[in-house]
Coordinates of N, CA and C in Angstrom, one line a residue:
Chain A
G1 N 0.8 -1.2 0.0 CA 0.0 0.0 0.0 C 0.9 1.3 0.0
A2 N 0.2 2.4 -0.1 CA 0.9 3.6 -0.3 C 1.3 4.2 1.1
G3 N 0.6 3.8 2.2 CA 0.8 4.4 3.5 C 1.4 3.5 4.4
V4 N 1.6 3.9 5.7 CA 2.1 3.1 6.8 C 0.9 2.2 7.2
S5 N 1.2 0.9 7.3 CA 0.1 0.0 7.8 C 0.5 -0.6 9.1
Q6 N -0.5 -0.7 10.0 CA -0.3 -1.3 11.3 C -1.3 -2.4 11.5
S7 N -0.9 -3.4 12.2 CA -1.8 -4.5 12.6 C -1.5 -5.1 13.9
P8 N -2.5 -5.5 14.7 CA -3.9 -5.3 14.4 C -4.4 -3.9 14.6
S9 N -5.6 -3.6 14.2 CA -6.1 -2.3 14.5 C -6.5 -2.2 16.0
N10 N -7.0 -3.2 16.5 CA -7.4 -3.3 17.9 C -6.9 -4.6 18.5
K11 N -6.5 -4.5 19.8 CA -6.1 -5.7 20.5 C -6.5 -5.6 21.9
V12 N -7.3 -6.6 22.4 CA -7.6 -6.7 23.8 C -6.9 -7.9 24.3
T13 N -6.2 -7.7 25.4 CA -5.4 -8.8 26.0 C -5.6 -8.8 27.5
E14 N -5.3 -9.9 28.1 CA -5.4 -10.1 29.5 C -4.1 -9.6 30.2
K15 N -4.2 -9.0 31.3 CA -3.0 -8.6 32.1 C -2.1 -9.8 32.3
G16 N -0.8 -9.5 32.0 CA 0.2 -10.5 32.1 C 0.6 -11.2 30.9
K17 N -0.2 -11.1 29.8 CA 0.1 -11.7 28.5 C 1.0 -10.9 27.7
D18 N 1.7 -11.5 26.8 CA 2.6 -10.7 25.9 C 1.8 -10.4 24.6
V19 N 2.1 -9.2 24.0 CA 1.5 -8.8 22.7 C 2.6 -8.4 21.7
E20 N 2.3 -8.5 20.5 CA 3.2 -8.1 19.4 C 2.3 -7.2 18.5
L21 N 2.9 -6.0 18.2 CA 2.3 -5.0 17.3 C 3.2 -4.9 16.1
R22 N 2.5 -4.8 14.9 CA 3.3 -4.8 13.7 C 3.2 -3.5 12.9
C23 N 4.2 -3.1 12.3 CA 4.2 -1.9 11.5 C 4.9 -2.2 10.1
D24 N 4.2 -1.9 9.0 CA 4.8 -1.9 7.7 C 4.9 -0.5 7.2
P25 N 6.2 0.0 7.1 CA 6.4 1.4 6.7 C 6.2 1.6 5.2
I26 N 6.2 2.8 4.8 CA 6.2 3.2 3.4 C 7.5 2.6 2.8
S27 N 7.4 2.0 1.6 CA 8.5 1.4 0.9 C 9.6 2.5 0.7
G28 N 10.8 2.2 1.0 CA 11.9 3.1 0.8 C 12.2 4.0 1.9
H29 N 11.4 4.0 2.9 CA 11.6 4.9 4.1 C 12.6 4.2 5.0
T30 N 13.7 4.9 5.3 CA 14.8 4.3 6.1 C 14.5 4.5 7.6
A31 N 13.8 5.6 8.0 CA 13.6 5.9 9.4 C 12.2 5.4 9.8
L32 N 12.1 4.8 11.0 CA 10.8 4.3 11.5 C 10.8 4.7 13.0
Y33 N 9.6 5.1 13.4 CA 9.4 5.5 14.8 C 8.2 4.8 15.4
W34 N 8.2 4.6 16.7 CA 7.0 4.2 17.5 C 6.7 5.2 18.5
Y35 N 5.4 5.6 18.6 CA 4.9 6.5 19.6 C 3.7 5.8 20.3
R36 N 3.4 6.4 21.4 CA 2.3 5.9 22.2 C 1.4 7.1 22.5
Q37 N 0.1 6.9 22.4 CA -0.8 8.0 22.7 C -1.9 7.5 23.7
S38 N -1.8 8.0 24.9 CA -2.8 7.6 25.9 C -4.0 8.6 25.9
L39 N -5.1 8.2 26.4 CA -6.3 9.0 26.4 C -6.0 10.4 27.1
G40 N -6.2 11.4 26.3 CA -6.0 12.8 26.9 C -4.6 13.2 27.0
Q41 N -3.7 12.4 26.5 CA -2.3 12.7 26.5 C -1.7 13.0 25.1
G42 N -0.6 13.6 25.1 CA 0.1 13.8 23.8 C 0.8 12.6 23.4
L43 N 1.4 12.7 22.2 CA 2.2 11.5 21.7 C 3.5 11.4 22.5
E44 N 3.8 10.2 22.9 CA 5.0 9.9 23.7 C 5.9 9.0 22.8
F45 N 7.1 9.5 22.6 CA 8.1 8.8 21.8 C 8.6 7.6 22.5
L46 N 8.7 6.5 21.7 CA 9.2 5.2 22.3 C 10.5 4.9 21.7
I47 N 10.7 4.7 20.4 CA 11.9 4.2 19.8 C 12.0 4.7 18.4
Y48 N 13.3 4.8 17.9 CA 13.6 5.3 16.5 C 14.5 4.3 15.9
F49 N 14.2 3.9 14.7 CA 15.0 3.0 13.9 C 15.6 3.7 12.7
Q50 N 16.9 3.5 12.4 CA 17.4 3.9 11.2 C 17.9 2.7 10.5
G51 N 17.3 2.3 9.4 CA 17.5 0.9 8.9 C 17.1 -0.1 9.9
N52 N 17.9 -1.1 10.2 CA 17.6 -2.1 11.2 C 18.1 -1.8 12.6
S53 N 18.8 -0.7 12.7 CA 19.4 -0.3 14.0 C 18.5 0.7 14.7
A54 N 18.6 0.7 16.1 CA 17.8 1.6 16.9 C 18.7 2.5 17.7
P55 N 19.1 3.6 17.1 CA 20.0 4.5 17.8 C 19.4 5.2 19.0
D56 N 18.1 5.2 19.0 CA 17.4 5.9 20.1 C 16.3 5.1 20.7
K57 N 16.5 4.5 21.9 CA 15.5 3.7 22.5 C 15.1 4.4 23.8
S58 N 15.4 5.6 23.9 CA 15.2 6.3 25.2 C 13.8 6.4 25.7
G59 N 12.8 6.2 24.8 CA 11.4 6.4 25.2 C 10.8 5.1 25.7
L60 N 11.4 4.0 25.6 CA 10.8 2.7 26.0 C 10.6 2.8 27.5
P61 N 9.4 2.6 28.0 CA 9.1 2.9 29.4 C 9.7 1.9 30.4
S62 N 9.9 0.6 30.0 CA 10.5 -0.4 30.9 C 11.1 -1.5 30.0
D63 N 11.7 -2.4 30.7 CA 12.4 -3.5 30.0 C 11.3 -4.5 29.5
R64 N 10.1 -4.3 29.8 CA 9.0 -5.2 29.2 C 8.7 -4.8 27.8
F65 N 9.2 -3.7 27.3 CA 9.0 -3.2 26.0 C 10.3 -3.4 25.2
S66 N 10.1 -4.0 24.0 CA 11.2 -4.2 23.0 C 10.7 -4.0 21.6
A67 N 11.6 -3.7 20.7 CA 11.2 -3.6 19.3 C 12.3 -4.0 18.4
E68 N 12.0 -4.5 17.3 CA 13.0 -4.9 16.3 C 12.5 -4.5 14.9
R69 N 13.4 -4.4 14.0 CA 13.1 -4.1 12.6 C 14.0 -5.0 11.7
T70 N 13.4 -5.6 10.7 CA 14.1 -6.5 9.9 C 14.0 -6.1 8.4
G71 N 15.1 -6.3 7.7 CA 15.1 -6.0 6.3 C 14.9 -4.6 5.9
G72 N 15.2 -3.7 6.9 CA 15.0 -2.3 6.7 C 13.5 -2.0 6.5
S73 N 12.6 -2.9 6.9 CA 11.2 -2.7 6.5 C 10.3 -2.9 7.8
V74 N 9.7 -4.0 7.9 CA 8.8 -4.3 8.9 C 9.4 -4.2 10.3
S75 N 8.6 -3.6 11.2 CA 9.0 -3.5 12.6 C 7.9 -4.2 13.5
T76 N 8.4 -4.7 14.6 CA 7.5 -5.3 15.6 C 7.8 -4.7 17.0
L77 N 6.8 -4.3 17.6 CA 6.9 -3.8 19.0 C 6.3 -4.9 19.9
T78 N 7.1 -5.3 20.8 CA 6.6 -6.4 21.7 C 6.5 -5.9 23.2
I79 N 5.4 -6.1 23.8 CA 5.2 -5.8 25.2 C 5.0 -7.1 26.0
Q80 N 5.9 -7.3 26.9 CA 5.8 -8.6 27.7 C 5.0 -8.3 29.0
R81 N 4.4 -9.3 29.5 CA 3.7 -9.2 30.8 C 2.9 -7.9 30.9
T82 N 1.9 -7.7 30.0 CA 1.2 -6.5 29.9 C 0.6 -6.1 31.2
Q83 N 0.5 -4.8 31.4 CA -0.1 -4.2 32.6 C -1.2 -3.2 32.1
Q84 N -2.2 -2.9 33.0 CA -3.3 -2.0 32.6 C -2.8 -0.7 32.1
E85 N -1.7 -0.2 32.7 CA -1.2 1.1 32.3 C -0.6 1.1 30.9
D86 N -0.5 -0.1 30.3 CA 0.0 -0.2 28.9 C -1.1 0.1 27.9
S87 N -2.3 0.2 28.3 CA -3.4 0.5 27.5 C -3.3 1.8 26.8
A88 N -3.3 1.9 25.5 CA -3.1 3.1 24.8 C -3.2 2.8 23.3
V89 N -3.1 3.9 22.5 CA -2.9 3.7 21.0 C -1.4 3.7 20.7
Y90 N -1.0 2.7 20.0 CA 0.4 2.7 19.6 C 0.5 3.0 18.1
L91 N 1.3 4.1 17.9 CA 1.4 4.6 16.5 C 2.8 4.4 16.0
C92 N 2.8 4.0 14.7 CA 4.1 3.8 14.0 C 4.1 4.9 12.9
A93 N 5.3 5.4 12.6 CA 5.5 6.4 11.6 C 6.8 6.1 10.8
S94 N 6.9 6.5 9.6 CA 8.1 6.3 8.8 C 8.4 7.6 8.1
S95 N 9.7 7.8 7.8 CA 10.1 8.9 6.9 C 11.2 8.5 6.0
R96 N 11.3 9.2 4.9 CA 12.3 8.9 3.9 C 13.7 8.9 4.5
R97 N 14.0 10.0 5.2 CA 15.3 10.1 5.9 C 14.9 10.6 7.3
R98 N 16.0 10.7 8.1 CA 15.8 11.0 9.5 C 15.2 12.4 9.7
D99 N 15.6 13.4 8.8 CA 15.2 14.8 9.0 C 14.1 15.2 8.1
T100 N 13.3 14.3 7.5 CA 12.2 14.6 6.7 C 10.9 14.3 7.4
E101 N 9.7 14.8 6.9 CA 8.5 14.6 7.6 C 8.1 13.1 7.7
A102 N 7.5 12.8 8.9 CA 7.1 11.4 9.2 C 5.6 11.2 8.9
F103 N 5.3 10.1 8.3 CA 3.9 9.7 8.0 C 3.5 8.6 8.9
F104 N 2.3 8.8 9.5 CA 1.9 7.9 10.6 C 0.9 6.8 10.0
G105 N 0.9 5.7 10.7 CA -0.2 4.7 10.4 C -1.4 5.1 11.2
Q106 N -2.4 4.2 11.1 CA -3.7 4.5 11.8 C -3.6 4.1 13.3
G107 N -2.6 3.3 13.7 CA -2.4 3.0 15.1 C -3.0 1.6 15.4
T108 N -2.5 1.1 16.5 CA -3.1 -0.1 17.2 C -3.6 0.3 18.5
R109 N -4.9 0.1 18.8 CA -5.5 0.4 20.1 C -5.4 -0.8 20.9
L110 N -4.5 -0.7 22.0 CA -4.3 -1.8 22.9 C -5.1 -1.6 24.2
T111 N -5.9 -2.6 24.6 CA -6.6 -2.6 25.8 C -6.2 -3.8 26.6
V112 N -5.7 -3.5 27.8 CA -5.3 -4.6 28.8 C -6.4 -4.7 29.8
V113 N -7.0 -5.9 29.9 CA -8.1 -6.1 30.9 C -7.7 -7.0 32.0
Chain B
E1 N 14.4 21.6 30.1 CA 13.7 20.4 29.5 C 13.0 20.9 28.3
D2 N 13.1 20.1 27.2 CA 12.4 20.4 26.0 C 10.9 20.4 26.2
Q3 N 10.2 21.4 25.7 CA 8.8 21.4 25.9 C 8.1 22.1 24.7
V4 N 6.9 21.6 24.4 CA 6.0 22.2 23.4 C 4.7 22.4 24.0
T5 N 4.1 23.6 23.9 CA 2.8 23.9 24.5 C 1.9 24.5 23.5
Q6 N 0.7 23.9 23.4 CA -0.3 24.4 22.4 C -1.4 25.1 23.1
S7 N -1.9 26.1 22.5 CA -3.1 26.8 23.0 C -4.0 27.4 21.9
P8 N -5.3 27.5 22.1 CA -6.0 26.9 23.3 C -6.1 25.4 23.2
E9 N -6.6 24.8 24.2 CA -6.8 23.3 24.2 C -7.9 23.0 23.3
A10 N -8.9 23.8 23.3 CA -10.1 23.6 22.4 C -10.6 24.9 21.9
L11 N -11.1 24.8 20.7 CA -11.5 26.1 20.0 C -12.8 25.7 19.2
R12 N -13.8 26.5 19.4 CA -15.1 26.4 18.6 C -15.2 27.6 17.7
L13 N -15.4 27.4 16.5 CA -15.6 28.5 15.5 C -16.9 28.3 14.7
Q14 N -17.4 29.3 14.3 CA -18.5 29.3 13.3 C -17.8 29.2 11.9
E15 N -18.5 28.5 11.0 CA -18.0 28.4 9.6 C -17.7 29.8 9.1
G16 N -16.5 30.0 8.6 CA -16.1 31.3 8.0 C -15.4 32.2 9.0
E17 N -15.4 31.8 10.3 CA -14.8 32.6 11.3 C -13.3 32.3 11.4
S18 N -12.4 33.1 10.9 CA -11.0 32.8 10.9 C -10.4 32.9 12.3
S19 N -9.3 32.2 12.5 CA -8.6 32.2 13.9 C -7.2 31.6 13.7
S20 N -6.5 31.6 14.8 CA -5.2 31.1 14.8 C -4.9 30.2 16.0
L21 N -4.1 29.1 15.8 CA -3.7 28.2 16.9 C -2.3 28.5 17.2
N22 N -1.9 28.4 18.5 CA -0.6 28.7 18.9 C 0.2 27.5 19.3
C23 N 1.5 27.5 19.0 CA 2.4 26.4 19.4 C 3.7 27.1 19.9
S24 N 3.9 27.1 21.2 CA 5.1 27.7 21.8 C 6.1 26.5 22.1
Y25 N 7.3 26.8 21.8 CA 8.3 25.7 22.1 C 9.5 26.3 22.8
T26 N 10.0 25.4 23.7 CA 11.3 25.7 24.4 C 12.1 24.4 24.2
V27 N 13.0 24.5 23.2 CA 13.8 23.3 22.9 C 15.2 23.8 22.6
S28 N 16.2 23.0 22.7 CA 17.5 23.3 22.3 C 17.8 22.8 20.9
G29 N 18.3 23.7 20.1 CA 18.7 23.3 18.7 C 17.5 22.8 17.9
L30 N 16.5 23.7 17.7 CA 15.4 23.3 16.9 C 15.8 23.1 15.5
R31 N 15.4 21.9 14.9 CA 15.8 21.7 13.5 C 14.6 21.8 12.6
G32 N 13.4 21.6 13.2 CA 12.2 21.7 12.4 C 11.0 21.7 13.3
L33 N 9.9 22.3 12.8 CA 8.6 22.4 13.5 C 7.6 21.8 12.6
F34 N 6.9 20.8 13.1 CA 5.9 20.1 12.2 C 4.5 20.3 12.7
W35 N 3.6 20.4 11.8 CA 2.2 20.5 12.1 C 1.5 19.3 11.5
Y36 N 0.6 18.7 12.3 CA -0.2 17.5 11.9 C -1.6 17.8 12.2
R37 N -2.5 17.1 11.5 CA -3.9 17.0 11.8 C -4.3 15.6 12.2
Q38 N -5.1 15.5 13.2 CA -5.5 14.1 13.6 C -7.0 14.1 13.8
D39 N -7.6 13.2 13.0 CA -9.1 12.9 13.2 C -9.3 11.8 14.1
P40 N -10.4 11.8 14.8 CA -10.7 10.7 15.8 C -10.5 9.3 15.2
G41 N -9.7 8.5 16.0 CA -9.5 7.1 15.6 C -8.5 6.9 14.5
K42 N -7.8 8.0 14.1 CA -6.8 7.9 13.0 C -5.5 8.4 13.5
G43 N -4.5 8.0 12.7 CA -3.1 8.6 13.0 C -3.0 10.0 12.5
P44 N -2.0 10.7 13.1 CA -1.8 12.1 12.6 C -1.4 12.1 11.1
E45 N -2.0 13.2 10.5 CA -1.7 13.4 9.0 C -0.8 14.6 8.9
F46 N 0.3 14.4 8.2 CA 1.2 15.5 8.0 C 0.6 16.7 7.3
L47 N 0.9 17.9 7.8 CA 0.5 19.1 7.1 C 1.7 20.0 6.6
F48 N 2.6 20.4 7.5 CA 3.6 21.3 7.2 C 4.9 21.0 8.0
T49 N 6.1 21.4 7.4 CA 7.3 21.5 8.1 C 7.9 22.9 7.9
L50 N 8.3 23.5 9.0 CA 8.9 24.8 9.0 C 10.3 24.7 9.6
Y51 N 11.3 25.3 9.0 CA 12.7 25.1 9.4 C 13.3 26.3 10.0
S52 N 12.9 27.5 9.6 CA 13.6 28.7 10.1 C 12.6 29.8 10.3
A53 N 12.9 30.7 11.3 CA 12.1 31.8 11.7 C 11.8 32.7 10.5
G54 N 10.5 33.1 10.3 CA 10.1 33.9 9.2 C 9.5 33.0 8.1
E55 N 9.7 31.7 8.1 CA 9.2 30.9 7.1 C 7.7 30.7 7.2
E56 N 7.0 30.7 6.1 CA 5.5 30.5 6.0 C 5.2 29.4 5.0
K57 N 4.2 28.6 5.3 CA 3.7 27.6 4.3 C 2.2 27.6 4.3
E58 N 1.6 27.4 3.1 CA 0.2 27.4 3.0 C -0.4 26.2 2.3
K59 N -1.6 25.8 2.7 CA -2.3 24.7 2.1 C -3.8 24.9 2.3
E60 N -4.4 25.2 1.2 CA -5.8 25.5 1.2 C -6.1 26.6 2.2
R61 N -6.9 26.4 3.2 CA -7.3 27.4 4.2 C -6.3 27.5 5.3
L62 N -5.3 26.8 5.3 CA -4.3 26.8 6.4 C -3.0 27.5 6.0
K63 N -2.5 28.2 7.0 CA -1.1 28.8 6.8 C -0.4 28.7 8.1
A64 N 0.8 28.2 8.0 CA 1.7 28.0 9.2 C 2.8 29.0 9.1
T65 N 3.1 29.6 10.3 CA 4.2 30.5 10.4 C 5.1 30.1 11.5
L66 N 6.4 30.6 11.5 CA 7.3 30.3 12.6 C 8.1 31.5 13.0
T67 N 8.3 31.6 14.3 CA 9.2 32.6 14.9 C 10.2 31.8 15.7
K68 N 11.1 32.6 16.4 CA 12.1 31.9 17.2 C 11.5 31.2 18.5
K69 N 10.3 31.6 18.8 CA 9.7 31.0 20.1 C 8.4 30.3 19.9
E70 N 7.8 30.5 18.7 CA 6.5 29.9 18.5 C 6.1 29.8 17.1
S71 N 5.0 29.0 16.9 CA 4.5 28.8 15.5 C 3.0 29.0 15.6
F72 N 2.5 29.5 14.5 CA 1.0 29.7 14.5 C 0.5 28.9 13.3
L73 N -0.7 28.4 13.5 CA -1.5 27.8 12.4 C -2.7 28.7 12.2
H74 N -2.7 29.4 11.1 CA -3.8 30.3 10.8 C -4.9 29.6 9.9
I75 N -6.1 29.7 10.3 CA -7.2 29.0 9.6 C -8.1 30.1 9.1
T76 N -8.2 30.2 7.8 CA -9.0 31.3 7.1 C -10.3 30.7 6.6
A77 N -11.4 31.4 7.0 CA -12.7 30.9 6.6 C -12.9 29.4 6.7
P78 N -12.8 28.9 7.9 CA -12.8 27.4 8.1 C -14.2 26.9 7.7
K79 N -14.2 25.6 7.4 CA -15.3 24.8 7.1 C -15.5 23.7 8.1
P80 N -16.7 23.1 8.2 CA -16.9 22.0 9.2 C -15.9 20.9 9.0
E81 N -15.4 20.6 7.8 CA -14.5 19.5 7.5 C -13.1 19.8 8.1
D82 N -12.9 21.0 8.5 CA -11.6 21.4 9.1 C -11.6 21.0 10.6
S83 N -12.7 20.5 11.1 CA -12.8 20.1 12.5 C -11.9 18.9 12.7
A84 N -11.0 19.0 13.7 CA -10.0 17.9 14.0 C -9.1 18.4 15.1
T85 N -8.2 17.6 15.6 CA -7.2 18.0 16.5 C -5.9 18.3 15.8
Y86 N -5.3 19.5 16.0 CA -4.1 19.9 15.3 C -3.0 19.8 16.3
L87 N -1.9 19.1 15.9 CA -0.8 18.8 16.7 C 0.5 19.5 16.1
C88 N 1.3 20.1 17.0 CA 2.6 20.6 16.5 C 3.6 19.8 17.2
A89 N 4.8 19.6 16.6 CA 5.9 18.8 17.1 C 7.2 19.5 16.8
A90 N 8.1 19.4 17.7 CA 9.5 20.0 17.5 C 10.5 18.9 17.3
D91 N 11.3 19.0 16.3 CA 12.4 18.1 16.1 C 13.6 18.6 16.9
T92 N 14.0 17.8 17.9 CA 14.9 18.3 18.9 C 16.3 17.7 18.8
T93 N 16.7 17.3 17.6 CA 18.1 16.8 17.4 C 19.0 17.8 18.0
L94 N 19.9 17.4 18.9 CA 20.7 18.2 19.7 C 22.1 18.3 19.0
H95 N 22.6 19.5 18.9 CA 24.0 19.7 18.5 C 24.4 18.9 17.3
G96 N 23.5 18.9 16.3 CA 23.8 18.2 15.1 C 23.8 16.7 15.1
S97 N 23.4 16.1 16.3 CA 23.4 14.7 16.4 C 22.3 14.1 15.6
S98 N 22.5 13.0 14.9 CA 21.5 12.4 14.1 C 21.0 11.1 14.8
N99 N 21.4 10.9 16.1 CA 21.1 9.7 16.7 C 19.8 9.6 17.5
T100 N 19.0 10.7 17.4 CA 17.7 10.7 18.0 C 16.6 11.0 17.0
G101 N 15.5 10.3 17.2 CA 14.4 10.5 16.3 C 13.2 11.1 17.0
K102 N 13.5 11.7 18.2 CA 12.4 12.1 19.0 C 11.8 13.4 18.5
L103 N 10.5 13.4 18.2 CA 9.7 14.6 18.1 C 9.0 14.9 19.4
I104 N 9.1 16.1 19.9 CA 8.4 16.5 21.1 C 7.0 17.1 20.6
F105 N 6.0 16.4 21.0 CA 4.6 16.8 20.6 C 4.0 17.7 21.6
G106 N 3.2 18.7 21.2 CA 2.3 19.4 22.1 C 1.1 18.5 22.3
Q107 N 0.2 19.0 23.3 CA -1.0 18.3 23.6 C -2.1 18.4 22.6
G108 N -2.0 19.3 21.7 CA -2.9 19.5 20.6 C -4.0 20.5 20.9
T109 N -4.6 21.1 19.8 CA -5.8 21.9 19.9 C -6.9 21.2 19.1
T110 N -8.0 21.0 19.8 CA -9.1 20.4 19.2 C -10.0 21.5 18.7
L111 N -10.2 21.5 17.4 CA -10.9 22.5 16.7 C -12.3 22.0 16.2
Q112 N -13.3 22.7 16.6 CA -14.7 22.3 16.1 C -15.2 23.5 15.3
V113 N -15.6 23.3 14.1 CA -16.2 24.3 13.2 C -17.7 24.0 13.0
K114 N -18.5 24.9 13.4 CA -19.9 24.6 13.3 C -20.5 25.3 12.0
P115 N -21.4 24.6 11.3 CA -22.0 25.2 10.1 C -22.9 26.4 10.5

C-alpha cells in the first residue's frame, strides 16, 4: 500500500500476557518511529530505527518493551507481561530520511483487561 | 527540559470565522517544527514542516508561520471539515546529532467548526 500499515487495528489482552504489534512502513523509508498516545495525553516517543538499528531507545518505558526491525522494513513492538497502564494507542511512523516529515499509520489500540 | 505547549486546548468556531492556533516551544537546537492534523480514531496526518524563523507555508485554508519562540497555524474561513485535533511537534536533534528520532509533541488543539 501507499501508506504506513499497522496491525492489528485493535487488540484486547489479559493482564500478564505478551503482545506483538506490527508496522509496515512506506517502501523506501529508512527511518521508523514508534509512539504511544494515551487518552487525553500527547504523543509519547518510544523508539527510533534507522535501517535495522535503533540508535534511540530512550522512550521505552520499561524492559518489558522491546522492538525490532528486519530487512529495513517491517517492525514489531513487543510488550511482555502487559499491565493495565500499557493500554493506549500505539502509533508507528516512517520517513524517507531522519530529517524529513514522518507519515503515521492508523495505530493499534491496545486494551489490557 | 524540551517542551512544546499548544493553546488553546479547544476552539469552537463558526463556519467562516478565521482564527489562529498557537504552538510555543522551548527546545535546544530546533531543527524543524511540524504540524499535523489528527481525526478521531486515526493517526496524525502531516500538514507542514517549518525550518527557520520567518518561514511560512500554505495549504488551502491553512497557513503555518514560525518565529524563534512559537509557531502559528492560521485558519482562514474554516469549514466544518476542518474540525480535527491539530498537533505541533518540534524536532529536537541536539548539537547536530542524528542519533535521536524524537519529536516533542504538544497536547494538541481540538478545533470544532460549526456550520
